[in-house]
Coordinates of C-alpha atoms in Angstrom, one line a residue:
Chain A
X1 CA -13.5 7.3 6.3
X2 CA -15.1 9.8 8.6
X3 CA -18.7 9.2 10.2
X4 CA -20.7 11.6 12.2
X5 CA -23.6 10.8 13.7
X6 CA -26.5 12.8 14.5
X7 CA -29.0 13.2 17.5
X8 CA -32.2 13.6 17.6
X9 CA -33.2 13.0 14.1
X10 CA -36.4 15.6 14.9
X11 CA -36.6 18.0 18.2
X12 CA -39.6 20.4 19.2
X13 CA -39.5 22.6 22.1
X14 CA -41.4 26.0 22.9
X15 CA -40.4 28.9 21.8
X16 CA -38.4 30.3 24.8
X17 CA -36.7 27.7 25.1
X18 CA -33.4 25.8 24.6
X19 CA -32.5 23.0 21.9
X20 CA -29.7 20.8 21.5
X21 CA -28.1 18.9 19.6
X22 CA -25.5 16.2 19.4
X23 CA -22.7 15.2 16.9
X24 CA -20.0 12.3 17.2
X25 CA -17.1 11.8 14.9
X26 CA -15.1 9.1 14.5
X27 CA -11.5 10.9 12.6
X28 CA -9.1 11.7 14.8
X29 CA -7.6 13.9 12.4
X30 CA -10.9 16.0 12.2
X31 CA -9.9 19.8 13.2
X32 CA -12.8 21.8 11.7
X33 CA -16.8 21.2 12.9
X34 CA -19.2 23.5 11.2
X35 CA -23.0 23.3 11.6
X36 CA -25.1 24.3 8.5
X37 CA -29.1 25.3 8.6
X38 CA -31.3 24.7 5.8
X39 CA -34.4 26.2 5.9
X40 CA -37.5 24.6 3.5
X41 CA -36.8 24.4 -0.1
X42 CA -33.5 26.5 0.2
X43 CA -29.7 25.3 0.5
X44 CA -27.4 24.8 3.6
X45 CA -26.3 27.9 5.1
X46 CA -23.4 28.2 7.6
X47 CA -24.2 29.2 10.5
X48 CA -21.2 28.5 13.4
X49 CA -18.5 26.5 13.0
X50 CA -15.6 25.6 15.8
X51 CA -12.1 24.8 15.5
X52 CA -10.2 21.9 17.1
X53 CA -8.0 24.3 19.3
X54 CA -11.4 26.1 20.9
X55 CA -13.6 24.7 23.2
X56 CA -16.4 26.8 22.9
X57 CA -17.9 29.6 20.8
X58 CA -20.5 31.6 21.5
X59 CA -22.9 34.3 18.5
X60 CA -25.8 35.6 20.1
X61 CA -28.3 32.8 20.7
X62 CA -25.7 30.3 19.3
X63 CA -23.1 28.2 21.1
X64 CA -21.4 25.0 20.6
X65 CA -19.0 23.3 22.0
X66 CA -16.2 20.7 21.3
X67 CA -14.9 18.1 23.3
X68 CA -12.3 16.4 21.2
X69 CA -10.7 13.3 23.7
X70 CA -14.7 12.2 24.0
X71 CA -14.9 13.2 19.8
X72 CA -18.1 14.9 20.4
X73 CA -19.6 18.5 19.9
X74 CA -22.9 20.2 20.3
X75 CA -25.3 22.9 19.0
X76 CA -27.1 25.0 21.5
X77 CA -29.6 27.4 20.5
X78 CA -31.4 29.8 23.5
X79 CA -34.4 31.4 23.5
X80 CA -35.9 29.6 20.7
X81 CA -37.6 31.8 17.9
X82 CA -40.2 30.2 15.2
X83 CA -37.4 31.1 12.6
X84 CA -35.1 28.6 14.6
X85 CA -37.0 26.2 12.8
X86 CA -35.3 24.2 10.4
X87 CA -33.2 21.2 9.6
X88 CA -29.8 22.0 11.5
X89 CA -27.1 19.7 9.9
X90 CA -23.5 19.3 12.1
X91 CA -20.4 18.3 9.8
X92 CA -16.8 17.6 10.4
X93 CA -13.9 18.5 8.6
X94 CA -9.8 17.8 7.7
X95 CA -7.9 18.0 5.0
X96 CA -10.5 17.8 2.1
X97 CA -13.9 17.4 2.6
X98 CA -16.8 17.5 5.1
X99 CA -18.8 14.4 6.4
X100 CA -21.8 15.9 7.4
X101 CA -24.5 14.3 9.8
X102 CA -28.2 12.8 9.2
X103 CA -29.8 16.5 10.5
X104 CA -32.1 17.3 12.7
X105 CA -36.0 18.9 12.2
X106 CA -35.8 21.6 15.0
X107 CA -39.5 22.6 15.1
X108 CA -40.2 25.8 17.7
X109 CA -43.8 25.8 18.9
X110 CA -45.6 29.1 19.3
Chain B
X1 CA -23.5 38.7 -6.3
X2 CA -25.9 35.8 -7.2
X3 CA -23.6 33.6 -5.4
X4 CA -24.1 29.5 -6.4
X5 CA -27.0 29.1 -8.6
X6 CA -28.3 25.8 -10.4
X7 CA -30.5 24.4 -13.3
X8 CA -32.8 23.2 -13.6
X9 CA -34.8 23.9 -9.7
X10 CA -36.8 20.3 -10.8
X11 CA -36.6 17.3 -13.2
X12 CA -38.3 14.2 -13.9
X13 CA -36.7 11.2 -15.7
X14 CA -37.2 7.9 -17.0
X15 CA -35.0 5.2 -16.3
X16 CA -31.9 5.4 -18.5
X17 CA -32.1 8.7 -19.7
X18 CA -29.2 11.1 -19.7
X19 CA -29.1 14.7 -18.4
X20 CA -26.5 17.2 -16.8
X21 CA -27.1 19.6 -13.8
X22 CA -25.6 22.4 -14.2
X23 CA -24.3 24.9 -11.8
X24 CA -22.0 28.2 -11.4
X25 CA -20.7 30.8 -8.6
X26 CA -19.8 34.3 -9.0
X27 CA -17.3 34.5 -6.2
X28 CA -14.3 33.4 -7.6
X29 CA -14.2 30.5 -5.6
X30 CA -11.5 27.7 -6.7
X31 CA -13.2 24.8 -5.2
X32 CA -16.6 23.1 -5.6
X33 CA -18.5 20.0 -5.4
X34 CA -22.0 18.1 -5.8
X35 CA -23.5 16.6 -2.9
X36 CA -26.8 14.8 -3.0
X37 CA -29.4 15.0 -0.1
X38 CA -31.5 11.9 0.5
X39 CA -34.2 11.9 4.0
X40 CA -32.1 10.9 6.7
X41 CA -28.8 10.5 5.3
X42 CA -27.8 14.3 5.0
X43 CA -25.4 15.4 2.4
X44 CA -23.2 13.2 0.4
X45 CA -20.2 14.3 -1.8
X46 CA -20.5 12.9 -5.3
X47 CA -17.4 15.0 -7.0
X48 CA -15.3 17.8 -6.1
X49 CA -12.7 20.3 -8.0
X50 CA -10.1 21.6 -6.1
X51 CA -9.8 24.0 -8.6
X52 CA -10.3 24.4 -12.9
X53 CA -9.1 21.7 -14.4
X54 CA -8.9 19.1 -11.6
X55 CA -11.7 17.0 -10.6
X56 CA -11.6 14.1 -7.7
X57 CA -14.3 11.1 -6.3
X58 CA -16.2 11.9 -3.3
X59 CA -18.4 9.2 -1.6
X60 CA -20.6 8.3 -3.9
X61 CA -18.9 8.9 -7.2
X62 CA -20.6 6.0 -9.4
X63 CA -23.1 7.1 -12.0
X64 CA -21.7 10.4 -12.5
X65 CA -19.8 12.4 -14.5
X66 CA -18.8 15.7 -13.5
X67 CA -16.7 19.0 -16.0
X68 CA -15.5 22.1 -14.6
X69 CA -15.7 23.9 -17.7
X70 CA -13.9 27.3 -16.1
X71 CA -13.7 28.5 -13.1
X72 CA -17.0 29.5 -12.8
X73 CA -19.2 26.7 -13.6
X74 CA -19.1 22.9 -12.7
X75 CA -21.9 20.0 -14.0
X76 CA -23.2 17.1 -12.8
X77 CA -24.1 14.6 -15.8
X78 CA -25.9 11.3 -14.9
X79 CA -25.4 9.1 -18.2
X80 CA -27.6 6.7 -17.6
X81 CA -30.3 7.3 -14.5
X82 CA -31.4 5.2 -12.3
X83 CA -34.4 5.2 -9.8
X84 CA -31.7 5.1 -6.8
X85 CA -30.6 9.0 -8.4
X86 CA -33.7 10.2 -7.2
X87 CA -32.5 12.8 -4.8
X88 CA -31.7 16.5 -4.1
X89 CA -28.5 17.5 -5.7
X90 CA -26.7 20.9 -4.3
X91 CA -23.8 22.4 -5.6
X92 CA -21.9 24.5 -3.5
X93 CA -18.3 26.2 -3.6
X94 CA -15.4 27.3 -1.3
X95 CA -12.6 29.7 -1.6
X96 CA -10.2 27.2 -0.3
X97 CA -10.1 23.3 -1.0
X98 CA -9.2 22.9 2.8
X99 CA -12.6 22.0 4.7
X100 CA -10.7 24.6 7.7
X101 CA -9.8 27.4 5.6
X102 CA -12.9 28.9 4.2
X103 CA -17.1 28.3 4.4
X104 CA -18.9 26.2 1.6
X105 CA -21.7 28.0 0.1
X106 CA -24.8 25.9 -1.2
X107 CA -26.9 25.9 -4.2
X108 CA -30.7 26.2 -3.8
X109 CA -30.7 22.6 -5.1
X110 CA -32.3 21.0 -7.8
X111 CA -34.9 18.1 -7.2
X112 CA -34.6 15.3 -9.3
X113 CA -37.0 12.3 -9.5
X114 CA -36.3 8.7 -11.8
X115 CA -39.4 7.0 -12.9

């Protein structure tokens, strides 16, 4: 089946800043990559996804990109805000379901 | 619209006791599924329904029993729990079975702990 891998595990950066971070996949036939935050005690929540036909998509402060020969994609976030904070989870999709990644604890210092 | 909400938020069992999670949307979704969240291995899909009536494995299917009573509402029953249940379960749910064609909305989640 699928596997995604995750990385880092936890990030922190100053507010102002960038973070990123990085997904594999292993499925070939994986055409759908969405990226989910979950803040503290709360569920997932969508929050950009990217098709296999589109190398990049940009909302806002939000970008990520897809590069499907190397099978990996990325999650940028600019300008870092304390609410940034959160565990960011990537995912990849096909037919049925979604293999999701470890996460990764984005924490934005003040 | 409430959208996905669960019960109980927390539970605490003993080893070999039986209970059911329940869960239900309000967005006419045809699709849903239980995933369970341990620290470092994100979200695992224990069951899913394509839509009422239907029900298929996920990942990690064994020790679980799962009813979609209607469209609205699909539960999570653990028979017989075990300490390695002790997770965070979400429920979430999805227009479309077809990971592509539409967004899966979570559950706030419901904490569960084996003794």
């Amino acid at each position: 089946g699928e596997n995604v891998e995750q990385h880092p595990s936890t990030l922190s950066v100053q507010e102002g800043d960038s973070a990123v971070i990085k997904c594999t996949y292993s499925d070939s036939a994986s055409n759908y990559f969405p990226w989910y935050k979950q803040e503290l005690g709360k569920g997932p929540q969508l929050i950009i996804d990217i098709r296999s036909n589109v190398g990049e998509k940009k909302d806002q402060r939000i970008a990520v990109t897809l590069n499907k020969t190397a099978k990996h994609f990325s999650l940028h976030i600019t300008e870092t805000q304390p609410e940034d904070s959160a565990v960011y989870f990537c995912s990849s999709g096909s037919a049925r379901q979604l293999t999701f990644g470890s996460g990764t604890q984005l924490t934005v210092l003040p | 619209n409430a959208g996905v909400t669960q019960t109980p938020k927390f539970q605490v069992l003993k080893t070999g006791q039986s209970m059911t999670l329940q869960c239900a949307q309000d967005m006419n979704h045809n699709s849903m599924y239980w995933y369970r969240q341990d620290p470092g291995m994100g979200l695992r899909l224990i069951y899913y329904s394509a839509s009422e009536g239907t029900t298929d494995k996920g990942e990690v299917p064994n020790g679980y029993n799962v009813s979609r009573l209607n469209k609205r509402e699909f539960s999570l029953r653990l028979e017989s729990a075990a300490p390695s249940q002790t997770s965070v379960y979400f429920c979430a749910s999805s227009f479309k079975l077809r990971a592509s064609e539409g967004e899966q909305y979570f559950g706030p989640g419901t904490r569960l702990t084996v003794t």
